[in-house]
PDB file of C-alpha atoms and ligand atoms in Angstrom:
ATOM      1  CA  UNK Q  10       4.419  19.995  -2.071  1.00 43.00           C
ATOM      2  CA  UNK Q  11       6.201  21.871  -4.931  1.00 44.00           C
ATOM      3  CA  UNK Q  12       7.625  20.381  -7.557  1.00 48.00           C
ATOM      4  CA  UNK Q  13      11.170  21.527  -6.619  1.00 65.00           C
ATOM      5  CA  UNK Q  14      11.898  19.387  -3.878  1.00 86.00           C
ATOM      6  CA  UNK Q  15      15.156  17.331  -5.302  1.00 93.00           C
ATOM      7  CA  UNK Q  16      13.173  13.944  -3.978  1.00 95.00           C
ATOM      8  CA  UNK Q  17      10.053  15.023  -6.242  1.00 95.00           C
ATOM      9  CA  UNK Q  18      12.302  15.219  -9.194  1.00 95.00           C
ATOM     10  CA  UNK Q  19      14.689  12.094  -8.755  1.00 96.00           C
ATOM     11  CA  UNK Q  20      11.420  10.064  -8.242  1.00 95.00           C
ATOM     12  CA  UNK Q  21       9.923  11.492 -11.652  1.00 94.00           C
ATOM     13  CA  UNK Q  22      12.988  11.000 -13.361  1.00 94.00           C
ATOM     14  CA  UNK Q  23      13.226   7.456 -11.920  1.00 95.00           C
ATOM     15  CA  UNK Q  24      16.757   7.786 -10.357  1.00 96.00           C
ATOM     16  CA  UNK Q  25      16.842   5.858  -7.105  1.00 96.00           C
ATOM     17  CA  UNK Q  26      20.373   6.927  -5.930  1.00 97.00           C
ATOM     18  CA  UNK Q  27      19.263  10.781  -5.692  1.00 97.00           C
ATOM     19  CA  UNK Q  28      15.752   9.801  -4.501  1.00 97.00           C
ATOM     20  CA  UNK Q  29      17.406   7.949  -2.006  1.00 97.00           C
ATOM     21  CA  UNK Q  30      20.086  10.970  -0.834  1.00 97.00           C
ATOM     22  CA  UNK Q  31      17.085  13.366  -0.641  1.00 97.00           C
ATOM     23  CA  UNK Q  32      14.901  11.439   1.401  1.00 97.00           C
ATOM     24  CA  UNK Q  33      17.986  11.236   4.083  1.00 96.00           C
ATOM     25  CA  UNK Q  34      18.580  14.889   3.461  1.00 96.00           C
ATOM     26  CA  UNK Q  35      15.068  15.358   4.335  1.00 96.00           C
ATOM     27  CA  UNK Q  36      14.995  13.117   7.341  1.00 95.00           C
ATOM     28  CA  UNK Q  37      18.639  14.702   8.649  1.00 95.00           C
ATOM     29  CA  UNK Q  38      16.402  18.025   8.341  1.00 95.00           C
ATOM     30  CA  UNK Q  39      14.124  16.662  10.494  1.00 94.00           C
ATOM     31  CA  UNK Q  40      11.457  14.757   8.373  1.00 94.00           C
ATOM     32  CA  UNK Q  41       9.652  12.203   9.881  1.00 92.00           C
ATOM     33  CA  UNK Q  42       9.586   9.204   7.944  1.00 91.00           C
ATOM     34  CA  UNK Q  43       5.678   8.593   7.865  1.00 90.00           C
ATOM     35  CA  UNK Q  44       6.120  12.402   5.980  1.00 92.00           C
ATOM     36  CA  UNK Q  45       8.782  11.291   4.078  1.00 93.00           C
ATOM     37  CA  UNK Q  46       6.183   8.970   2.198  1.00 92.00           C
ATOM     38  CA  UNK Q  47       2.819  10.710   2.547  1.00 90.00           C
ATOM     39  CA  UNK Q  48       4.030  14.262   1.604  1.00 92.00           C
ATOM     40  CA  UNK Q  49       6.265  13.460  -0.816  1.00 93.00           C
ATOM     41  CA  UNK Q  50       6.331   9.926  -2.463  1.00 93.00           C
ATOM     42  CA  UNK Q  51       2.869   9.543  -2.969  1.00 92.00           C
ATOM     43  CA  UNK Q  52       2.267  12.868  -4.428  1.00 93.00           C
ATOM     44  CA  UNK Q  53       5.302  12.406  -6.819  1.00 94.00           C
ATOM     45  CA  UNK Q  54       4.144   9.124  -7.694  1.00 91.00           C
ATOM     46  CA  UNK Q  55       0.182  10.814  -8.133  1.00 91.00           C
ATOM     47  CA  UNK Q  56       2.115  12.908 -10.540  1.00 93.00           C
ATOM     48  CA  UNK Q  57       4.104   9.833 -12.329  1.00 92.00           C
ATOM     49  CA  UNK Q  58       0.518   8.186 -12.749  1.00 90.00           C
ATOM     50  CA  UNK Q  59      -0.959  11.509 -14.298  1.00 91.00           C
ATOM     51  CA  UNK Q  60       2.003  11.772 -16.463  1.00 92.00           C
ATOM     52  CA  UNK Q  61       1.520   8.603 -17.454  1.00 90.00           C
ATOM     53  CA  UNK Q  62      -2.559   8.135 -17.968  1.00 88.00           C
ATOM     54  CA  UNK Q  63      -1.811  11.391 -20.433  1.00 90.00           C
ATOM     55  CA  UNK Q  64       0.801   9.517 -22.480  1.00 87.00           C
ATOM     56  CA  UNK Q  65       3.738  12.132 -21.082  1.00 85.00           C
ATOM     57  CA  UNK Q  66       5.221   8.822 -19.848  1.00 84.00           C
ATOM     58  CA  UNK Q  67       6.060   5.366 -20.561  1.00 87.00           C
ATOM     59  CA  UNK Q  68       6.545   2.413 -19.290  1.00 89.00           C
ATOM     60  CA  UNK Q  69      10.100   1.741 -18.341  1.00 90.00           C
ATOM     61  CA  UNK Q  70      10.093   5.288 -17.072  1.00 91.00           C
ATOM     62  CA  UNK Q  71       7.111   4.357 -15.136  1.00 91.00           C
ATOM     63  CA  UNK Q  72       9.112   0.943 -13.708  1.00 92.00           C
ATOM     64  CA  UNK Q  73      12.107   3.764 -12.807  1.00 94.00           C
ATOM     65  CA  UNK Q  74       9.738   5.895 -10.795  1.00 94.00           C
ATOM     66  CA  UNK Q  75       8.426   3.101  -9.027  1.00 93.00           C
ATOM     67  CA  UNK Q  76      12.073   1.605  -8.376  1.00 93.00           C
ATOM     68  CA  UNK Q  77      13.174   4.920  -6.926  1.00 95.00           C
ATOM     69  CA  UNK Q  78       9.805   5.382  -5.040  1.00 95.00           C
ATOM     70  CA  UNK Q  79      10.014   2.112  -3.354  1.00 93.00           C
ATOM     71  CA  UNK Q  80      13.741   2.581  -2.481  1.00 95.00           C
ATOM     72  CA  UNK Q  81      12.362   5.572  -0.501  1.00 95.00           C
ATOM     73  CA  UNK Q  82       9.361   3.830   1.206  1.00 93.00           C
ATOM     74  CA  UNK Q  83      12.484   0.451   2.054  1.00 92.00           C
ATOM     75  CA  UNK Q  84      14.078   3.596   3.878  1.00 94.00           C
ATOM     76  CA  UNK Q  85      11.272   5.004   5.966  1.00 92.00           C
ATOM     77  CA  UNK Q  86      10.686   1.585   7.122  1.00 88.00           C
ATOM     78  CA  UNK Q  87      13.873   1.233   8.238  1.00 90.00           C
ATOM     79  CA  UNK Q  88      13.634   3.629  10.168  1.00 91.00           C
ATOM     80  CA  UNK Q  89      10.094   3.501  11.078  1.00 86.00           C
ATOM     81  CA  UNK Q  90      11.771   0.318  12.321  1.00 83.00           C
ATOM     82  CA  UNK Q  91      14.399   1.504  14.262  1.00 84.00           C
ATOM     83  CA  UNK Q  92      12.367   4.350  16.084  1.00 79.00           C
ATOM     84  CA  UNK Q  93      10.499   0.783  17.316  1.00 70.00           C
ATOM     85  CA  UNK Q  94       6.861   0.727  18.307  1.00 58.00           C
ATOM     86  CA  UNK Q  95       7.867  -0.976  21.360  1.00 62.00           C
ATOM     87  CA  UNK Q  96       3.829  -1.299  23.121  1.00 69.00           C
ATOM     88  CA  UNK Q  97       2.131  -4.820  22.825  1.00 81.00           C
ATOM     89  CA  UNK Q  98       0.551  -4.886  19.233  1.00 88.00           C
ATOM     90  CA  UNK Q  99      -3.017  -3.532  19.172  1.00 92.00           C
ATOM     91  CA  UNK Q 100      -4.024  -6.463  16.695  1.00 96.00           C
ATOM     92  CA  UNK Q 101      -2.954  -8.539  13.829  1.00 98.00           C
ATOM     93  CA  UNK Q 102      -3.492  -7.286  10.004  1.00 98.00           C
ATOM     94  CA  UNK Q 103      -2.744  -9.390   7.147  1.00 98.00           C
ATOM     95  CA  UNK Q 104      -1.857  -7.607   3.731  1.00 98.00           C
ATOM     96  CA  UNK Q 105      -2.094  -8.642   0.260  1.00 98.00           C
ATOM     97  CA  UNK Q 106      -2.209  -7.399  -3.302  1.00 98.00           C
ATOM     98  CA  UNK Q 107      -4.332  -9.826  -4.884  1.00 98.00           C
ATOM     99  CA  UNK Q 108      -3.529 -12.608  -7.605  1.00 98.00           C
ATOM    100  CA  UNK Q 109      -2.225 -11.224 -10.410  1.00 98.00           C
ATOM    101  CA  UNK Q 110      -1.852  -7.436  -9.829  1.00 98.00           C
ATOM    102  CA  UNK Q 111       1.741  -6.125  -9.396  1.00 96.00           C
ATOM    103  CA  UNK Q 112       1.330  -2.729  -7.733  1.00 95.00           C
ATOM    104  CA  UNK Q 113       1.987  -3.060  -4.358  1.00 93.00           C
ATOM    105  CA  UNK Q 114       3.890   0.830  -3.397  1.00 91.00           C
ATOM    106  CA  UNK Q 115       0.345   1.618  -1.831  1.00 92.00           C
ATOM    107  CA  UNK Q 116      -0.304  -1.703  -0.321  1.00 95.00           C
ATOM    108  CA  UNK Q 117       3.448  -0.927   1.522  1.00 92.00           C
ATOM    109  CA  UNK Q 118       2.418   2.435   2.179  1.00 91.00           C
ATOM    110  CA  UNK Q 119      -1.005   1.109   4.111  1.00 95.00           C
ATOM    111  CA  UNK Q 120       1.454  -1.616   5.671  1.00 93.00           C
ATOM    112  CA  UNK Q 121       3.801   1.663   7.152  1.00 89.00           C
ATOM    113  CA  UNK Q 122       1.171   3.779   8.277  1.00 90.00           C
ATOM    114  CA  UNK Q 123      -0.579   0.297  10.223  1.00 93.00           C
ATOM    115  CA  UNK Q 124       2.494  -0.461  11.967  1.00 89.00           C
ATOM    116  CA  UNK Q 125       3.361   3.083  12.832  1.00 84.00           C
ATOM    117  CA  UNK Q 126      -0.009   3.178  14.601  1.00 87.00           C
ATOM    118  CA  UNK Q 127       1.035  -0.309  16.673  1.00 89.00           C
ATOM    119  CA  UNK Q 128      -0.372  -3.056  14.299  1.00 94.00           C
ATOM    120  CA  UNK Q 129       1.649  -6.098  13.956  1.00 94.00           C
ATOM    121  CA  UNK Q 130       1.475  -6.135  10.016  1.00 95.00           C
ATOM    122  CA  UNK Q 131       1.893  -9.747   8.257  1.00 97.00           C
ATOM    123  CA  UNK Q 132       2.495  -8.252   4.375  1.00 97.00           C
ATOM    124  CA  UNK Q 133       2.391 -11.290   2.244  1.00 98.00           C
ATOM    125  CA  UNK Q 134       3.620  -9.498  -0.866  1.00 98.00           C
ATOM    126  CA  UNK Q 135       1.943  -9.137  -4.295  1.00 98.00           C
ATOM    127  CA  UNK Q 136       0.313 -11.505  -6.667  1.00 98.00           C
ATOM    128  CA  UNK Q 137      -1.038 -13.019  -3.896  1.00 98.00           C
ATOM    129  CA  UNK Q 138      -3.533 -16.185  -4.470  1.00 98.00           C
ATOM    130  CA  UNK Q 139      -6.744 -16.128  -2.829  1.00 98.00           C
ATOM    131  CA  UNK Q 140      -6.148 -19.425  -0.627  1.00 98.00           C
ATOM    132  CA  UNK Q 141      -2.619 -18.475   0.295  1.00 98.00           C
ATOM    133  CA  UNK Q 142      -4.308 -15.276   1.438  1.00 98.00           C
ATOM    134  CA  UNK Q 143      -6.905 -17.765   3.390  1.00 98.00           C
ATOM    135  CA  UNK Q 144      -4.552 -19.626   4.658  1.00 98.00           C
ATOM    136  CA  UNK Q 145      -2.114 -16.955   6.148  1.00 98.00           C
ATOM    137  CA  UNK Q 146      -4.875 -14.653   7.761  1.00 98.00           C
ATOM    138  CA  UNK Q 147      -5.609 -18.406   9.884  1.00 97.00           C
ATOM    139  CA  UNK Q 148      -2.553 -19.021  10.300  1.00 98.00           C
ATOM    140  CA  UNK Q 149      -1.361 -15.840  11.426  1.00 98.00           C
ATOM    141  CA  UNK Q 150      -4.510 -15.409  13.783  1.00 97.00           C
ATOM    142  CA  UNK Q 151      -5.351 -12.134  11.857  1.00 98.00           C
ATOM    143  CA  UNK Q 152      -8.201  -9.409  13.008  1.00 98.00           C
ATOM    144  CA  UNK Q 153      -7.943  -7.801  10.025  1.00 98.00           C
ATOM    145  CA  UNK Q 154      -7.030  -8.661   6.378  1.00 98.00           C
ATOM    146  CA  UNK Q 155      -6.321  -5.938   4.203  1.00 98.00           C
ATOM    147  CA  UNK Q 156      -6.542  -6.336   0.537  1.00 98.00           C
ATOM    148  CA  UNK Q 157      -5.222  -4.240  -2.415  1.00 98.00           C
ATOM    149  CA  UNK Q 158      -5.855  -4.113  -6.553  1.00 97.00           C
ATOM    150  CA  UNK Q 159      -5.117  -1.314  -8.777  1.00 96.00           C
ATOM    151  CA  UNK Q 160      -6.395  -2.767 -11.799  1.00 97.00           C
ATOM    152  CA  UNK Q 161     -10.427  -3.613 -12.922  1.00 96.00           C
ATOM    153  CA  UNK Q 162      -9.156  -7.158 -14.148  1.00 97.00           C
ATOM    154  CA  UNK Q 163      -7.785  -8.014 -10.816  1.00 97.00           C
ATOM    155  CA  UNK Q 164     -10.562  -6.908  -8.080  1.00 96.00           C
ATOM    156  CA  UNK Q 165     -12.663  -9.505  -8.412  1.00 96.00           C
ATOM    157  CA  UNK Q 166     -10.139 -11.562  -7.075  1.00 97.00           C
ATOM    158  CA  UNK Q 167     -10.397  -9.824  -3.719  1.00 98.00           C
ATOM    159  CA  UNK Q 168     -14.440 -11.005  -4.247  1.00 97.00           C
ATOM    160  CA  UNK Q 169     -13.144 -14.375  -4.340  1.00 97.00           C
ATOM    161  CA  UNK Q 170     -11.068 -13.785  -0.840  1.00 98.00           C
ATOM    162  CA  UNK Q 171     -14.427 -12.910   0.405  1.00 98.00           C
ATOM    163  CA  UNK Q 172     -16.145 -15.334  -0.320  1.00 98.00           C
ATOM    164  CA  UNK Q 173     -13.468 -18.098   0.802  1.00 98.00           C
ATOM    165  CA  UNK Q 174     -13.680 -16.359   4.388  1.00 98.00           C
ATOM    166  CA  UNK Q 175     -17.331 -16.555   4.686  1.00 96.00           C
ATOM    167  CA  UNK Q 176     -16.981 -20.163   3.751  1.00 96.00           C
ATOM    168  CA  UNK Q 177     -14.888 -20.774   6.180  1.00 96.00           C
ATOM    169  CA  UNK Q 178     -16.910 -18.867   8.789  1.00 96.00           C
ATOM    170  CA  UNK Q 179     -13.920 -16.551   9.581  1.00 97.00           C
ATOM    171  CA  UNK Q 180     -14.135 -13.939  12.022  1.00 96.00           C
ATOM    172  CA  UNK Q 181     -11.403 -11.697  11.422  1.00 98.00           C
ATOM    173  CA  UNK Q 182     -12.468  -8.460   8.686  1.00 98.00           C
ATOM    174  CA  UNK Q 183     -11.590  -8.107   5.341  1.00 98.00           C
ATOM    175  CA  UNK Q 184     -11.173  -4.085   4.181  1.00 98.00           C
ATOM    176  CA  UNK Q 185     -10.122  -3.564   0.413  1.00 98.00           C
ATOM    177  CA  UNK Q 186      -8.386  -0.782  -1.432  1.00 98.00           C
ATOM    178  CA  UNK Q 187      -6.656   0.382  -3.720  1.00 97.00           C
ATOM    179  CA  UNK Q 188      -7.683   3.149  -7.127  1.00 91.00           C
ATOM    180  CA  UNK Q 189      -9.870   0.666  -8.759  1.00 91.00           C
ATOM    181  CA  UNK Q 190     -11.527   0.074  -5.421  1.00 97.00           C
ATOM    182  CA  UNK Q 191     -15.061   2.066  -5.357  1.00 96.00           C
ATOM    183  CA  UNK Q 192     -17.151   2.256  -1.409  1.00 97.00           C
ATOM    184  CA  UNK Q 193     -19.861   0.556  -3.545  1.00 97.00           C
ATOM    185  CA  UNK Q 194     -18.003  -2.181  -5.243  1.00 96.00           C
ATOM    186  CA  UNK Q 195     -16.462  -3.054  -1.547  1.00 97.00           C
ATOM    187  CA  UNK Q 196     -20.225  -2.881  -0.211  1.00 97.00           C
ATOM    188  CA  UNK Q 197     -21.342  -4.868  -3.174  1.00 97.00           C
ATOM    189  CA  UNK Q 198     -18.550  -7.952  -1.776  1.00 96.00           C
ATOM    190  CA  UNK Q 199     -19.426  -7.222   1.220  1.00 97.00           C
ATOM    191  CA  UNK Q 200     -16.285  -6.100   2.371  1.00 98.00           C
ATOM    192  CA  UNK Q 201     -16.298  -4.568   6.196  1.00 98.00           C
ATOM    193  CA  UNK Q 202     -15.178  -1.089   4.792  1.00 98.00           C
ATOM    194  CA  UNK Q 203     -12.711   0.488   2.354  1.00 98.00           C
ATOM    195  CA  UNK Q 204     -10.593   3.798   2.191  1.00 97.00           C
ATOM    196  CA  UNK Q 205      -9.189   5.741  -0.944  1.00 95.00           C
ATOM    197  CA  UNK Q 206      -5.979   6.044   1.007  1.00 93.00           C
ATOM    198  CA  UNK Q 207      -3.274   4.779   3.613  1.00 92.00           C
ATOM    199  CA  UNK Q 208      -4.144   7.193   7.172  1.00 91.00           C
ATOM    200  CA  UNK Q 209      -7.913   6.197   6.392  1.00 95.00           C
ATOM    201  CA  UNK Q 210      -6.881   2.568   6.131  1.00 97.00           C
ATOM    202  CA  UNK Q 211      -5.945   2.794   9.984  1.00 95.00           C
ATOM    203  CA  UNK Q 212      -8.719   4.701  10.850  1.00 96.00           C
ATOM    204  CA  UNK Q 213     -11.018   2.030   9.552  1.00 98.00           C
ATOM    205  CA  UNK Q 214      -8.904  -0.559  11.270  1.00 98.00           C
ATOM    206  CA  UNK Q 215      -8.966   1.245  14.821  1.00 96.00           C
ATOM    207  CA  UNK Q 216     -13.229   1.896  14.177  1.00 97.00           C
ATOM    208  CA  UNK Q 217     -13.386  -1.790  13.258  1.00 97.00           C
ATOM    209  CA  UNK Q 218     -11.323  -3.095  16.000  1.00 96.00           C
ATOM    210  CA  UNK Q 219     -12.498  -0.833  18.546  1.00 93.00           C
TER     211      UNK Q 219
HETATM  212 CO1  B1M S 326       0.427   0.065 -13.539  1.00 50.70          CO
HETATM  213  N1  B1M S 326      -1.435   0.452 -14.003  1.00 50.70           N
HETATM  214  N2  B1M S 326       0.444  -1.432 -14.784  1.00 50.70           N
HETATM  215  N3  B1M S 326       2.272  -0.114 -13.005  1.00 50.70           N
HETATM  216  N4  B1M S 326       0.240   1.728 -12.653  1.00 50.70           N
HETATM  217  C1  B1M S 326      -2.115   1.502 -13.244  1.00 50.70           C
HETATM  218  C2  B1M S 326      -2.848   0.934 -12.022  1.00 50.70           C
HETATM  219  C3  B1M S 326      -3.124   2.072 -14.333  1.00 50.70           C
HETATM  220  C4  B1M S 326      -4.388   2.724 -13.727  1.00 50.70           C
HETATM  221  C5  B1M S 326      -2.361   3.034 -15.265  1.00 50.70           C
HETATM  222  C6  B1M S 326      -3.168   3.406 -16.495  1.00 50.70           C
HETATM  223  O1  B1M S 326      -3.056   2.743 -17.487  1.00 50.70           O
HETATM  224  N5  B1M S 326      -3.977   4.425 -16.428  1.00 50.70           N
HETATM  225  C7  B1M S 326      -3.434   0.771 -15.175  1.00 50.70           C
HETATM  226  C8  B1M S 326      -4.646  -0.069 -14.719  1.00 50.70           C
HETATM  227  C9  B1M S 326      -5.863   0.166 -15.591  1.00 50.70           C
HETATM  228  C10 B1M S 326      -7.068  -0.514 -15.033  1.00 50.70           C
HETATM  229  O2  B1M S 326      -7.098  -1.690 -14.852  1.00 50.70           O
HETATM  230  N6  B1M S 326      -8.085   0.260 -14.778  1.00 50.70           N
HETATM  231  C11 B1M S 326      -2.104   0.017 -15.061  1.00 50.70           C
HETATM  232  C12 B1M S 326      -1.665  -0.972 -15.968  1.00 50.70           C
HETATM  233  C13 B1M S 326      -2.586  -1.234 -17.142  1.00 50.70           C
HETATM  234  C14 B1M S 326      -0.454  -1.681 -15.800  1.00 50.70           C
HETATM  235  C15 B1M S 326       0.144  -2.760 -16.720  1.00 50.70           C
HETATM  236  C16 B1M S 326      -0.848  -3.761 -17.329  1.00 50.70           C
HETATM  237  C17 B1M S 326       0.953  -2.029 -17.796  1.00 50.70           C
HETATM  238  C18 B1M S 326       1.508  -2.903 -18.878  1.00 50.70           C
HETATM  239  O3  B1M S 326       2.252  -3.806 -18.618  1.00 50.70           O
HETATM  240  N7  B1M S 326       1.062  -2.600 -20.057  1.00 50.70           N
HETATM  241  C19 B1M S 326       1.118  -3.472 -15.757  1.00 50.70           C
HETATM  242  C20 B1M S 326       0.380  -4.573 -14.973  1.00 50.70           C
HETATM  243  C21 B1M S 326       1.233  -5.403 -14.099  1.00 50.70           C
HETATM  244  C22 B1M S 326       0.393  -6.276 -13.211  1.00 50.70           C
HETATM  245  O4  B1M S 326      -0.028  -5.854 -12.152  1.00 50.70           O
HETATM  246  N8  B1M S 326       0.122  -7.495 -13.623  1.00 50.70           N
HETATM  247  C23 B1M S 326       1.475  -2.330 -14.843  1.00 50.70           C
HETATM  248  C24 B1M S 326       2.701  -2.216 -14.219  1.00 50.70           C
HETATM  249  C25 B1M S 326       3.083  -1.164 -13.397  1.00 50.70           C
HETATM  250  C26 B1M S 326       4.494  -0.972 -12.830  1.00 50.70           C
HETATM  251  C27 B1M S 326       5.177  -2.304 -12.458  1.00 50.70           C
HETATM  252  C28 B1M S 326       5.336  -0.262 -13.874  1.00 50.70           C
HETATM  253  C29 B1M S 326       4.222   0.021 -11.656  1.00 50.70           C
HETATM  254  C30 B1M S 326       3.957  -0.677 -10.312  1.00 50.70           C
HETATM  255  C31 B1M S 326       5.181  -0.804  -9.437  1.00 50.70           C
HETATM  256  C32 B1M S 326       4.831  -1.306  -8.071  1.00 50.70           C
HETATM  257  O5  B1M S 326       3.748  -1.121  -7.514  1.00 50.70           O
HETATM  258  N9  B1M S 326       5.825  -1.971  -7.489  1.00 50.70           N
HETATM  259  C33 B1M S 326       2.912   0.676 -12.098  1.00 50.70           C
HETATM  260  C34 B1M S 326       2.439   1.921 -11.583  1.00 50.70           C
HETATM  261  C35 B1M S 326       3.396   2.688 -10.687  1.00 50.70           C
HETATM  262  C36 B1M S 326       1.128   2.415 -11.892  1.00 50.70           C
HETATM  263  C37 B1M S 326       0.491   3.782 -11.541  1.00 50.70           C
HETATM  264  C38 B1M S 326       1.062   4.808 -12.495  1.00 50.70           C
HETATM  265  C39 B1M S 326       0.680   4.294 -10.119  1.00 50.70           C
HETATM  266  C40 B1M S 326       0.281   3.298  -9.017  1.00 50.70           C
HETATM  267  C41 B1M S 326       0.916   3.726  -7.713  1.00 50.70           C
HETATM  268  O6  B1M S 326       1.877   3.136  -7.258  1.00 50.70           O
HETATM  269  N10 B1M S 326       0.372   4.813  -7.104  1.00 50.70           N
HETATM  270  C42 B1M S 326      -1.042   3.480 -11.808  1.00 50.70           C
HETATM  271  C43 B1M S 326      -1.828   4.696 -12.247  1.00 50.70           C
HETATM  272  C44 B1M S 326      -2.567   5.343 -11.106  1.00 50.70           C
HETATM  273  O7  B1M S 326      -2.890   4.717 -10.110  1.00 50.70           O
HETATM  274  N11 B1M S 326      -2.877   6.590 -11.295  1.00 50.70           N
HETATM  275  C45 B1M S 326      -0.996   2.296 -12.693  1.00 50.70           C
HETATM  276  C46 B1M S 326       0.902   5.381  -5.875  1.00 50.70           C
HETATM  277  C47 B1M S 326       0.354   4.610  -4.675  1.00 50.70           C
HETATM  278  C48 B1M S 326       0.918   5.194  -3.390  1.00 50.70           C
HETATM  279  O8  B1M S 326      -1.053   4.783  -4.709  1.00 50.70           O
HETATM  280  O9  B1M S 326      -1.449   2.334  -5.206  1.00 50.70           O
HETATM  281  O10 B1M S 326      -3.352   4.015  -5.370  1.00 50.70           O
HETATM  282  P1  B1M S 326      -2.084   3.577  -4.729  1.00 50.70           P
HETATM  283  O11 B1M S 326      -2.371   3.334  -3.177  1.00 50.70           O
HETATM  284  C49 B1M S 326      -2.983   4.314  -2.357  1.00 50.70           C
HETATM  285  C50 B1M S 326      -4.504   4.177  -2.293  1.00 50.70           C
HETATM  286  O12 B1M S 326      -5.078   3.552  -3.428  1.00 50.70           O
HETATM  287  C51 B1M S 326      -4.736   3.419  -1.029  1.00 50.70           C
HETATM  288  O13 B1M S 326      -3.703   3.873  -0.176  1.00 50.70           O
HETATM  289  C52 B1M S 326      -2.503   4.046  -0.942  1.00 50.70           C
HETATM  290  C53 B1M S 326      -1.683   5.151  -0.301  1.00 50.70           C
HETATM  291  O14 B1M S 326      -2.372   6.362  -0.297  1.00 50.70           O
HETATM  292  N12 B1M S 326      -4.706   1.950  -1.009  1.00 50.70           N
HETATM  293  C54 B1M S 326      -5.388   1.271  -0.056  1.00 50.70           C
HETATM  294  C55 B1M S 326      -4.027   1.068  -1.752  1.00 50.70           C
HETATM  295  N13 B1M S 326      -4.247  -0.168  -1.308  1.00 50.70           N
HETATM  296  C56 B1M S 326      -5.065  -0.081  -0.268  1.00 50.70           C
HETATM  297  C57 B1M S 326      -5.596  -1.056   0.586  1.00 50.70           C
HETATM  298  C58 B1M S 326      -6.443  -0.627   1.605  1.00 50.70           C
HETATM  299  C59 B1M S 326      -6.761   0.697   1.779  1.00 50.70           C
HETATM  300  C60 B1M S 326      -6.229   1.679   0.971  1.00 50.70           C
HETATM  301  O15 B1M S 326      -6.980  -1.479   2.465  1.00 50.70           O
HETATM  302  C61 B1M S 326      -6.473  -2.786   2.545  1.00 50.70           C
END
C-alpha cells in the first residue's frame, strides 16, 4: 500500500513511537490487526530490506526499522490476544529461528497468523539450538515444528533439526522458512513442506494436519 501511510514512513525512518501511534490510528479506523502486519509492516519492512540490499541503508537504520516494526507486530498481538481465540486449539506448533540467526520479525509474523487461525503456538525465540529445539517440540507434545533462517550460513542448522527428529523417530512435522529457504533445499532435508510467507505457513499446517 502507498508509501504515504504515516506507519510506512515511521517504520522506514525507524521511529517506534509514531509507528506505534499509527498502527492504533489504523486499528481505531477499523484495521484488523492480522492487516495491521500483513498490509503494512511487512511491505514496509520488504522496502527497508530493498533499501538496504542497494546500499540506500545501513545498519543501525536497519536495527531502527526493525525496532519500530516489531513494536507494531508486540501490538497486534496484543490485541490479537485480547480478541481471544477462545475454541479448543486445533494442534500444537513449535517455532524457532535457528542457532545463530537473529531475524525473527517473520518467524513472529508466522507465529500471529498460526494462532489467529486457532494453533496453540510455543515460540521459543531466536538463536535457537538444535537440541533445545528437540527437546521443546517433545516436551511440548508438538504436531508441528516450524523453523525459520534468513541467512545461507544459518540453514543448515535447520538440516541438523531434521536430522535429530528422525533420530529420535519423532512424529510431529518439521516445515521451514524463511528468504534463504528454497522448496528444493526444504525437499533436499526432507522437510514436510515450506512456504515463502506467513498465510501459506498455515495453509501448509492445516493440509498437513488435516
Ligand atoms: Co539482516 N540480513 N543481518 N538484519 N536482514 C538479511 C537476512 C540479508 C539478506 C540482508 C542483506 O545483506 N542482503 C543478509 C543475509 C545474507 C545471506 O545470508 N544471504 C543479512 C545479514 C548479512 C545480517 C547481518 C550479518 C548484518 C551484519 O551484522 N553485518 C546481521 C546478522 C545477525 C544474525 O542473525 N546473527 C543482521 C542483522 C539484522 C538486524 C538485527 C538489523 C535485523 C533483524 C531484526 C529482527 O529480525 N529482529 C535485520 C533485518 C531486518 C534484515 C532484512 C533487511 C529484513 C528481514 C525481515 O525482517 N524481513 C533482511 C533482508 C531481506 O530479507 N530482504 C536481512 C521482513 C519479514 C517479515 O520477512 O523474515 O522474510 P521474512 O519472513 C517472511 C517469510 O520469509 C516467511 O514468512 C514471513 C512473513 O511473510 N517466513 C516463513 C519466515 N519464516 C518462516 C517460517 C516458516 C514459513 C514461512 O515456516 C516455519
Amino acid at each position: 500500500k502507498g508509501g504515504e501511510q504515516p506507519l510506512t514512513r515511521c517504520i522506514l525512518e525507524g521511529d517506534p513511537a509514531g509507528a506505534e501511534a499509527s498502527a492504533r490510528a489504523l486499528v481505531d479506523r477499523g484495521t484488523s490487526p492480522l492487516d495491521l502486519v500483513s498490509s503494512w509492516v511487512v511491505p514496509a519492512l520488504e522496502e527497508v530490506g530493498r533499501l538496504y540490499e542497494c546500499g540506500d541503508t545501513f545498519l543501525p537504520q536497519l536495527l531502527a526499522s526493525a525496532q519500530a516494526a516489531g513494536g507494531v507486530c508486540r501490538l497486534a498481538e496484543e490485541l490479537l490476544a485480547r480478541q481471544g481465540v477462545k475454541q479448543e486449539p486445533k494442534g500444537t506448533v513449535v517455532l524457532a529461528t535457528v542457532e545463530g540467526d537473529l531475524h525473527d520479525l517473520g518467524k513472529n509474523v508466522v507465529g500471529m497468523v498460526l494462532a489467529s487461525h486457532g494453533y496453540r503456538v510455543v515460540d521459543l525465540g531466536k538463536d535457537v539450538p538444535a537440541e533445545r529445539i528437540l527437546e521443546a517440540a517433545e516436551a511440548e507434545r508438538a504436531d508441528v515444528v516450524g523453523l525459520s533462517a534468513l541467512m545461507t550460513s544459518t540453514v543448515p542448522q535447520m538440516e541438523a533439526v531434521i536430522r535429530g527428529a528422525r533420530e529420535r523417530g519423532a512424529a510431529y512435522r518439521i516445515i521451514v522458512g524463511g528468504a534463504a529457504v528454497s522448496p528444493q533445499y526444504a525437499e533436499s532435508i526432507g522437510a514436510d513442506g515450506t512456504s515463502s510467507d506467513a498465510v501459506g505457513a498455515a495453509r501448509l499446517v492445516e493440509q498437513l494436519l488435516a
